[in-house]
CSV table of C-alpha atoms in Angstrom, one decimal:
chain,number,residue,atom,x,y,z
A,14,UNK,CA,-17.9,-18.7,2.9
A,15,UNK,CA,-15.6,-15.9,3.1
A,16,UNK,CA,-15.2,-13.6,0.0
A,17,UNK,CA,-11.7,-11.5,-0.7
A,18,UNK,CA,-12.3,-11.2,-4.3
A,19,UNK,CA,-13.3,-7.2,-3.8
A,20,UNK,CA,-11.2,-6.6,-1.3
A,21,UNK,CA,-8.5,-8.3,-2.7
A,22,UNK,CA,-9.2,-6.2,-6.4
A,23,UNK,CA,-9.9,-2.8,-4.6
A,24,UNK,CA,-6.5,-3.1,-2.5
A,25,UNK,CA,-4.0,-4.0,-5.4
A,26,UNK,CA,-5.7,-1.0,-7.6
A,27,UNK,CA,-4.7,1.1,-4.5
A,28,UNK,CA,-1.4,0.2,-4.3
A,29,UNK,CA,-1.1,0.2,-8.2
A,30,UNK,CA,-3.4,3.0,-9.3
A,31,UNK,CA,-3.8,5.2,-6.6
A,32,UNK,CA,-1.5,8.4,-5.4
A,33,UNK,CA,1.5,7.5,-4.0
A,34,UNK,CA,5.2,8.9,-3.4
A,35,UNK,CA,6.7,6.1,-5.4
A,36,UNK,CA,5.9,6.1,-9.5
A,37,UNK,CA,3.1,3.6,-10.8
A,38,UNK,CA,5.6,2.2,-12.7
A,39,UNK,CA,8.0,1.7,-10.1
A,40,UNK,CA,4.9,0.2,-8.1
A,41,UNK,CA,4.2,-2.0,-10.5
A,42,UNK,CA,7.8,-3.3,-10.8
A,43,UNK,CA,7.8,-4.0,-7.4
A,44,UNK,CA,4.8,-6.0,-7.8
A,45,UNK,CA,5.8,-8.0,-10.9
A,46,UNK,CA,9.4,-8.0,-8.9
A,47,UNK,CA,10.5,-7.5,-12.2
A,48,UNK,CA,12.2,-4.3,-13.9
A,49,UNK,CA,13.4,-2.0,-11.0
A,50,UNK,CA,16.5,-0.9,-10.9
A,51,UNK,CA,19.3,-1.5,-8.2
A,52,UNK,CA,19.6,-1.4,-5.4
A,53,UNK,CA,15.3,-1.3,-5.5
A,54,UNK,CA,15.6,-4.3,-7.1
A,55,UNK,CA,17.2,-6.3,-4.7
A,56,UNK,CA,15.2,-5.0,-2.0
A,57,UNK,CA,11.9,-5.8,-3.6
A,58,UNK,CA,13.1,-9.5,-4.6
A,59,UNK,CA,14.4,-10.1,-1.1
A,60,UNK,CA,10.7,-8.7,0.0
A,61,UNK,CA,8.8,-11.7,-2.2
A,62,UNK,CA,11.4,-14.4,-2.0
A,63,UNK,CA,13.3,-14.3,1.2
A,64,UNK,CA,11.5,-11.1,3.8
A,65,UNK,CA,13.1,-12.8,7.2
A,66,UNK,CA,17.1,-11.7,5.2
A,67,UNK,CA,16.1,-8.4,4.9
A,68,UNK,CA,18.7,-6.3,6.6
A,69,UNK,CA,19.3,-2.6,8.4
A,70,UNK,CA,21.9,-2.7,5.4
A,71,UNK,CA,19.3,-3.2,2.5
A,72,UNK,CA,17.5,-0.2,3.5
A,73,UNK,CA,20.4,1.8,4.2
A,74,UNK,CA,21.3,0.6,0.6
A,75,UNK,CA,17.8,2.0,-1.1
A,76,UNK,CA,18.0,4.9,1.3
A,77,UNK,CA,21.8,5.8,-0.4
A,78,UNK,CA,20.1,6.1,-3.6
A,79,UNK,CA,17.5,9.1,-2.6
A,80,UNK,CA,14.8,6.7,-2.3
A,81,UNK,CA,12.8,8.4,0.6
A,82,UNK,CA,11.5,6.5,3.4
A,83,UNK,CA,7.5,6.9,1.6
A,84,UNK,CA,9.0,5.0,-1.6
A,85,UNK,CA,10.6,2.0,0.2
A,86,UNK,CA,7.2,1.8,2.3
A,87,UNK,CA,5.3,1.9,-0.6
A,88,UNK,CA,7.7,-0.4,-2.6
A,89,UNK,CA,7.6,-3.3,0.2
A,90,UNK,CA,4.1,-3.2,0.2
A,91,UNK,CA,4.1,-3.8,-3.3
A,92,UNK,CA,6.4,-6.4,-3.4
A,93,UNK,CA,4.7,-7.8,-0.9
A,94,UNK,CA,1.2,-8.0,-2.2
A,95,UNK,CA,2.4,-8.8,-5.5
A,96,UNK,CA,4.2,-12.4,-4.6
A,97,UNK,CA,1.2,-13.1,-2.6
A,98,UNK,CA,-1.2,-12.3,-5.3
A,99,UNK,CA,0.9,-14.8,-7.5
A,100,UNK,CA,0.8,-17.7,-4.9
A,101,UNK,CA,-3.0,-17.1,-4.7
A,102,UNK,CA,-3.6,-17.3,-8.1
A,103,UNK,CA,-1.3,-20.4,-8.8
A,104,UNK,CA,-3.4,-22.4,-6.1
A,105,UNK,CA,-7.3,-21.2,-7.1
A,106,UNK,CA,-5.5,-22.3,-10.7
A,107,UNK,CA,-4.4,-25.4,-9.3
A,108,UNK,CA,-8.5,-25.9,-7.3
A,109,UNK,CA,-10.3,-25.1,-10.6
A,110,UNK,CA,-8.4,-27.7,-12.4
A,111,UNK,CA,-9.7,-30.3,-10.0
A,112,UNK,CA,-13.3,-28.5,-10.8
A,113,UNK,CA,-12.9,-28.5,-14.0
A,114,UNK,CA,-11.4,-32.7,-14.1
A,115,UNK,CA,-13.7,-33.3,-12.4
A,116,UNK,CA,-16.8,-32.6,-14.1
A,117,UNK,CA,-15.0,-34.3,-17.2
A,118,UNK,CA,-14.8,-37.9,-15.8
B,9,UNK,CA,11.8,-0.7,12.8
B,10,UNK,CA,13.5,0.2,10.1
B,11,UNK,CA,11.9,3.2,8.8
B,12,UNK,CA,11.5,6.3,11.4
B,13,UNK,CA,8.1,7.3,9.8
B,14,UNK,CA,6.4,3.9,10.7
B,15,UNK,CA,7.6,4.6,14.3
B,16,UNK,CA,7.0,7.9,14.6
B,17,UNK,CA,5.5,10.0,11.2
B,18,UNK,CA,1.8,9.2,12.1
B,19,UNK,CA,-0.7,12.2,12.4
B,20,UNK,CA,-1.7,13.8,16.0
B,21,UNK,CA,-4.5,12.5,16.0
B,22,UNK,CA,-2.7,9.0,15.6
B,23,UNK,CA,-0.5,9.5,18.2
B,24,UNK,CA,-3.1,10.0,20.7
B,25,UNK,CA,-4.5,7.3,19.9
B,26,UNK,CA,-1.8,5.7,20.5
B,27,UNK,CA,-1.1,7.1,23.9
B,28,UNK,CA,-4.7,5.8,24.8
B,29,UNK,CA,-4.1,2.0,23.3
B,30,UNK,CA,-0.6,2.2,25.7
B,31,UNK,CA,-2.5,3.6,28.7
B,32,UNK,CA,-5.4,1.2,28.5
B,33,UNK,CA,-3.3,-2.4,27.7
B,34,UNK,CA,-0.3,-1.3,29.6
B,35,UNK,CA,1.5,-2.6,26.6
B,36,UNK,CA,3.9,-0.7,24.1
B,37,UNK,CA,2.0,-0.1,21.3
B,38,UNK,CA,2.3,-3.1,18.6
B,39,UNK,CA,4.5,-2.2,15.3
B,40,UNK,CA,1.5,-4.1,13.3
B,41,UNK,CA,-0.2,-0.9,14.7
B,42,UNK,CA,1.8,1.6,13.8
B,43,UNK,CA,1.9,-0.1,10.0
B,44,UNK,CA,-1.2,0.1,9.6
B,45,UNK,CA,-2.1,3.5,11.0
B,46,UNK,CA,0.4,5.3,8.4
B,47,UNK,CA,-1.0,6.6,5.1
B,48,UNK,CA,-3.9,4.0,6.1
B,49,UNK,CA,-5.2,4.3,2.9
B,50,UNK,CA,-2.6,3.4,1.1
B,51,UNK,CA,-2.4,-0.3,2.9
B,52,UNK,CA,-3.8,-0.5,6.4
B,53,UNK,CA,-7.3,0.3,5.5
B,54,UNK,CA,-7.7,-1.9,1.8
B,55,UNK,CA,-5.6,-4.6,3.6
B,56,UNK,CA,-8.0,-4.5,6.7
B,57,UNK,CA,-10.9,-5.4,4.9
B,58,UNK,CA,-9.5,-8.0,3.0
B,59,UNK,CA,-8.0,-9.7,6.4
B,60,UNK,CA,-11.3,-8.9,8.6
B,61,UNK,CA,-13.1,-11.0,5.4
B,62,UNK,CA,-10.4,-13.7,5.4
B,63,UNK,CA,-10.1,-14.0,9.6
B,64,UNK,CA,-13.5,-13.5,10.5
B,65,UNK,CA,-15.6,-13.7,7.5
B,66,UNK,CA,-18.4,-16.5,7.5
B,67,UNK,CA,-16.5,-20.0,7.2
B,68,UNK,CA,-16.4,-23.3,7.6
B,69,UNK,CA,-13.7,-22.9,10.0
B,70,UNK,CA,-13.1,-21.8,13.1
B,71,UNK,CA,-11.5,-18.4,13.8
B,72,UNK,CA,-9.7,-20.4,15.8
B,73,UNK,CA,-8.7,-22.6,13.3
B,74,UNK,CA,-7.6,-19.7,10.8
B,75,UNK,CA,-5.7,-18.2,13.6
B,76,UNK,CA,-3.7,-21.4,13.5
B,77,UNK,CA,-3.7,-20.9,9.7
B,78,UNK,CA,-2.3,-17.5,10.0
B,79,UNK,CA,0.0,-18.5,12.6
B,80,UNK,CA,1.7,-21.7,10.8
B,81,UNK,CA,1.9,-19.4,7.6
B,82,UNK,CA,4.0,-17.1,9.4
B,83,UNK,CA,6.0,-20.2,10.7
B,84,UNK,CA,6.6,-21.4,7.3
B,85,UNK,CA,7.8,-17.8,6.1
B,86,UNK,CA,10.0,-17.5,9.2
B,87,UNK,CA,8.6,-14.2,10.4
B,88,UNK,CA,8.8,-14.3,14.6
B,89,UNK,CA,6.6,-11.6,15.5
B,90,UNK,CA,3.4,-12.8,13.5
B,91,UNK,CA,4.3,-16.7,14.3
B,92,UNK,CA,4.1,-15.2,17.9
B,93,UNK,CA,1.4,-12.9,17.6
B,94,UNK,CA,-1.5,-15.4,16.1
B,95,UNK,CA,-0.3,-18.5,18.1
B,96,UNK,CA,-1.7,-16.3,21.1
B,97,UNK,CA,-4.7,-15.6,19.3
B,98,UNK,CA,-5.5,-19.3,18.2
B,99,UNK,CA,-4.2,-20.6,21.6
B,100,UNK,CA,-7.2,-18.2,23.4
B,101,UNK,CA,-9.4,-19.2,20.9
B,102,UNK,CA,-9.0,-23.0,21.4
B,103,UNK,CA,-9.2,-22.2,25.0
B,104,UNK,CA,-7.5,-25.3,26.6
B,105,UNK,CA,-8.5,-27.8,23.8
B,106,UNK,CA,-5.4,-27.9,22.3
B,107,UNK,CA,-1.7,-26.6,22.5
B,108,UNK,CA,-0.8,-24.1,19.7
B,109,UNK,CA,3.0,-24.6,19.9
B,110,UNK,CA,2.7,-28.2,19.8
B,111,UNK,CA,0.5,-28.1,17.0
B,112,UNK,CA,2.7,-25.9,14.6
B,113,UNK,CA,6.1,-28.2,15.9
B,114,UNK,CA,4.6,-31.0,14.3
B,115,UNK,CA,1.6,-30.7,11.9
B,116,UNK,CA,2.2,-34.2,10.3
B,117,UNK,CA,1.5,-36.0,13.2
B,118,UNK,CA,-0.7,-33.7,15.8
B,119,UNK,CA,-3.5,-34.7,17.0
B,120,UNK,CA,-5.8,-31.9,14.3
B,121,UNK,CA,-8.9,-33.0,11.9
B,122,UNK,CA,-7.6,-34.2,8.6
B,123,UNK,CA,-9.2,-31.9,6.6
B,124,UNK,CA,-7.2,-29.2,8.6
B,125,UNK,CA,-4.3,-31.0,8.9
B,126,UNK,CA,-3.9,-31.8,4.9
B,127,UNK,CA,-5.1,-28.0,4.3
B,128,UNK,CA,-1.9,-26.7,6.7
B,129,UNK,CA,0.2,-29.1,4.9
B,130,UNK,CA,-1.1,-27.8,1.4
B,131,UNK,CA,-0.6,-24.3,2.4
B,132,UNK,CA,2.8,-25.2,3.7
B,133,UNK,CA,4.2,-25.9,0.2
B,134,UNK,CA,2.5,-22.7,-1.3
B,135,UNK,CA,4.0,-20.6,1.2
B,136,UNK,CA,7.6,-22.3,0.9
B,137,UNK,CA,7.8,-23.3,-3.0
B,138,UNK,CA,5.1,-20.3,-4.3
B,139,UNK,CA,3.4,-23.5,-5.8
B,140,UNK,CA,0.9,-25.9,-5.6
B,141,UNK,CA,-0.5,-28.2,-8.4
B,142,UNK,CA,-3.6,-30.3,-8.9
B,143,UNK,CA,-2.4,-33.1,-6.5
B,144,UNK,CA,-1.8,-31.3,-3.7
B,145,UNK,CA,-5.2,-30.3,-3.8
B,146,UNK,CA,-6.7,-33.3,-4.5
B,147,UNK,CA,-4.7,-34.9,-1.4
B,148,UNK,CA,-6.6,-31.7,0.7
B,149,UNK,CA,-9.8,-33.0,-1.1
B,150,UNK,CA,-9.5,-36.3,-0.2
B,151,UNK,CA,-9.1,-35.7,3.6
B,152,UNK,CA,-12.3,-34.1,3.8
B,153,UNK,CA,-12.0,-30.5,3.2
B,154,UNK,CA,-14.5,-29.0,0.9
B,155,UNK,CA,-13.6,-26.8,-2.4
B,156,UNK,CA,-14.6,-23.8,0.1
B,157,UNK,CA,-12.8,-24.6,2.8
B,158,UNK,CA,-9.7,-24.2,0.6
B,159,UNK,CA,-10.6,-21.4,-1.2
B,160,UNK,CA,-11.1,-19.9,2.8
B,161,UNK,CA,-7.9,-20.9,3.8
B,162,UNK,CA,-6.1,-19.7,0.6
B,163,UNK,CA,-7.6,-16.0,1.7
B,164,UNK,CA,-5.8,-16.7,5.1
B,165,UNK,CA,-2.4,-17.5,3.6
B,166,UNK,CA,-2.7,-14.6,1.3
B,167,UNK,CA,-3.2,-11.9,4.2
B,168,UNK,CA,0.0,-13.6,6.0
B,169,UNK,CA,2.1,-14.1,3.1
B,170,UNK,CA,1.7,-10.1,3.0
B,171,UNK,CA,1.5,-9.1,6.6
B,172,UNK,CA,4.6,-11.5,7.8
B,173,UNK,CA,6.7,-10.4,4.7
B,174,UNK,CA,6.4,-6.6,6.1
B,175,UNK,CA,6.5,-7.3,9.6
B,176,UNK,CA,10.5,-9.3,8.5
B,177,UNK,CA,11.2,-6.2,5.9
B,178,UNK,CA,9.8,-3.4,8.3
B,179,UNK,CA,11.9,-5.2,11.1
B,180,UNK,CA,9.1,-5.3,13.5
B,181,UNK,CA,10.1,-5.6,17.4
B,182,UNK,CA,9.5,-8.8,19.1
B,183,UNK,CA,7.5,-7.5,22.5
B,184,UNK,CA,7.4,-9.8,25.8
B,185,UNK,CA,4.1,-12.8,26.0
B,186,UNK,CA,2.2,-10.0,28.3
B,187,UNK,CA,1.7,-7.7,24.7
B,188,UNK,CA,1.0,-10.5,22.2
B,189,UNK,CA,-1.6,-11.9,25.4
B,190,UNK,CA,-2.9,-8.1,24.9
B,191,UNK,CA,-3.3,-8.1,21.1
B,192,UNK,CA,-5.5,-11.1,21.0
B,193,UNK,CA,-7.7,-10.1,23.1
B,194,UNK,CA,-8.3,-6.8,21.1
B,195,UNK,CA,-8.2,-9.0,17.7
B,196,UNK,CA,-10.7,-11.7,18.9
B,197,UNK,CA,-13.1,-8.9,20.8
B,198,UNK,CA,-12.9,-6.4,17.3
B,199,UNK,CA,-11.0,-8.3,14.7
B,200,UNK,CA,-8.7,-6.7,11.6
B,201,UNK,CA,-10.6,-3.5,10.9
């Protein structure tokens, strides 16, 4: 059995925690994909939801608002890990509740 | 790519490395490489260990069979360069047992295992919806697969539903057969670390 529960916890306190060019709370934001302002915002959703749309314009948008190339790595990365974290989660929620239903019957 | 300093901000010492990987595989250095080698402790390194555990990590599957796992969730997200880059890994670790592209065309009706066939399906949804319910994995249940063998394939799709999502956003290039031939080689000789 493979195990990614440590790995998985000590990389998204990294990327949340840890030094970085972009503020935790900005990091954080990215992760949720909730709260950041435009045109971060947009960037991060189309990161989580839709990453094959992302276009030469959307960075040159984030790039127009001083962002510097360190934050919009950092950002993706964030928004990145963050919508996968949530589809993990949703489907080991969805695997205990088969545990747990069955052990009931 | 997208931004200069994942082609070109990396340390000295990175860059001769990289000039060694180009001179020994006679193939332009990947852009997954040059992600990973920038501020690698921000993400290469913590994401390296949790894709070494989730590709090559004790399992019920196959590497080859994650490989395909990796491969179909990049499909599934639309990202070109990882679809491309782990069906040449999973096709070299089938050998010539079965035929990747094939395979990830049609998952319904290939000829797989059912337990790996209702697992793809399963991780299919999650990856395109962001949702899976108790059904769906009862259905994955039902064809066989064990509660582990889920959980081990739910560490795959979580590795590629971050890695392809960068490779798209980062706007990584799409190199020739000969260099994706080249990276699984390395990645089924050493792996993600």
């Amino acid at each position: 059995m493979s195990d990614i529960k440590q790995a998985r916890e000590s990389l998204v306190r990294r990327i949340l925690e840890g030094e970085g060019k972009a503020s935790p709370s900005d990091r954080r934001a990215a992760f949720n994909n909730h709260g950041l302002d435009e045109p971060l915002g947009t960037l991060a959703d189309k990161v989580a939801t839709r990453a094959y749309s992302v276009s030469n314009e959307d960075i040159a948008a984030v790039r127009a608002a001083s962002l510097s190339e360190d934050e919009i790595f950092e950002i993706a990365v964030c928004a990145a890990i963050g919508q996968a974290t949530r589809q993990y989660e949703i489907a080991l929620a969805a695997l205990d509740a088969c545990s747990t239903a069955t052990r009931k019957e | 790519m997208r931004l200069r300093i994942l082609d070109s901000g990396h340390s000295f010492g990175t860059k001769a490395l990289f000039a060694l990987i180009q001179a020994a595989s006679r193939q332009p250095v990947l852009d997954v490489i040059k992600l990973v080698k920038y501020r690698s402790d921000f993400y290469g390194e913590p994401m390296g260990k949790v894709t070494q555990e989730a590709m090559r990590g004790p399992s019920a599957w196959s590497v080859a069979d994650r490989e395909l796992m990796a491969a179909f969730v990049s499909k599934t997200n639309q990202s070109e360069f990882c679809t491309k880059a782990h069906s040449a890994v999973a096709q070299r670790a089938y050998g010539d047992g079965k035929a990747v592209s094939a395979l990830l065309s049609d998952v319904d009706t290939a000829a797989i295992e059912e337990p790996l066939r209702a697992t793809l399906i399963m991780l299919r949804k999650l990856t395109r919806e962001s949702t899976v319910d108790t059904d769906d994995m009862r259905a994955v249940l039902a064809a066989g697969a064990t509660r582990q063998q889920i959980e081990d394939a739910l560490a795959v799709c979580f590795s590629f539903n971050v890695i392809g999502r960068l490779a798209d956003t980062f706007g990584f290039s799409v190199p020739g057969p000969e260099a994706f031939e080249s990276g699984a080689k390395y990645l089924l000789a050493r792996g993600y670390r």
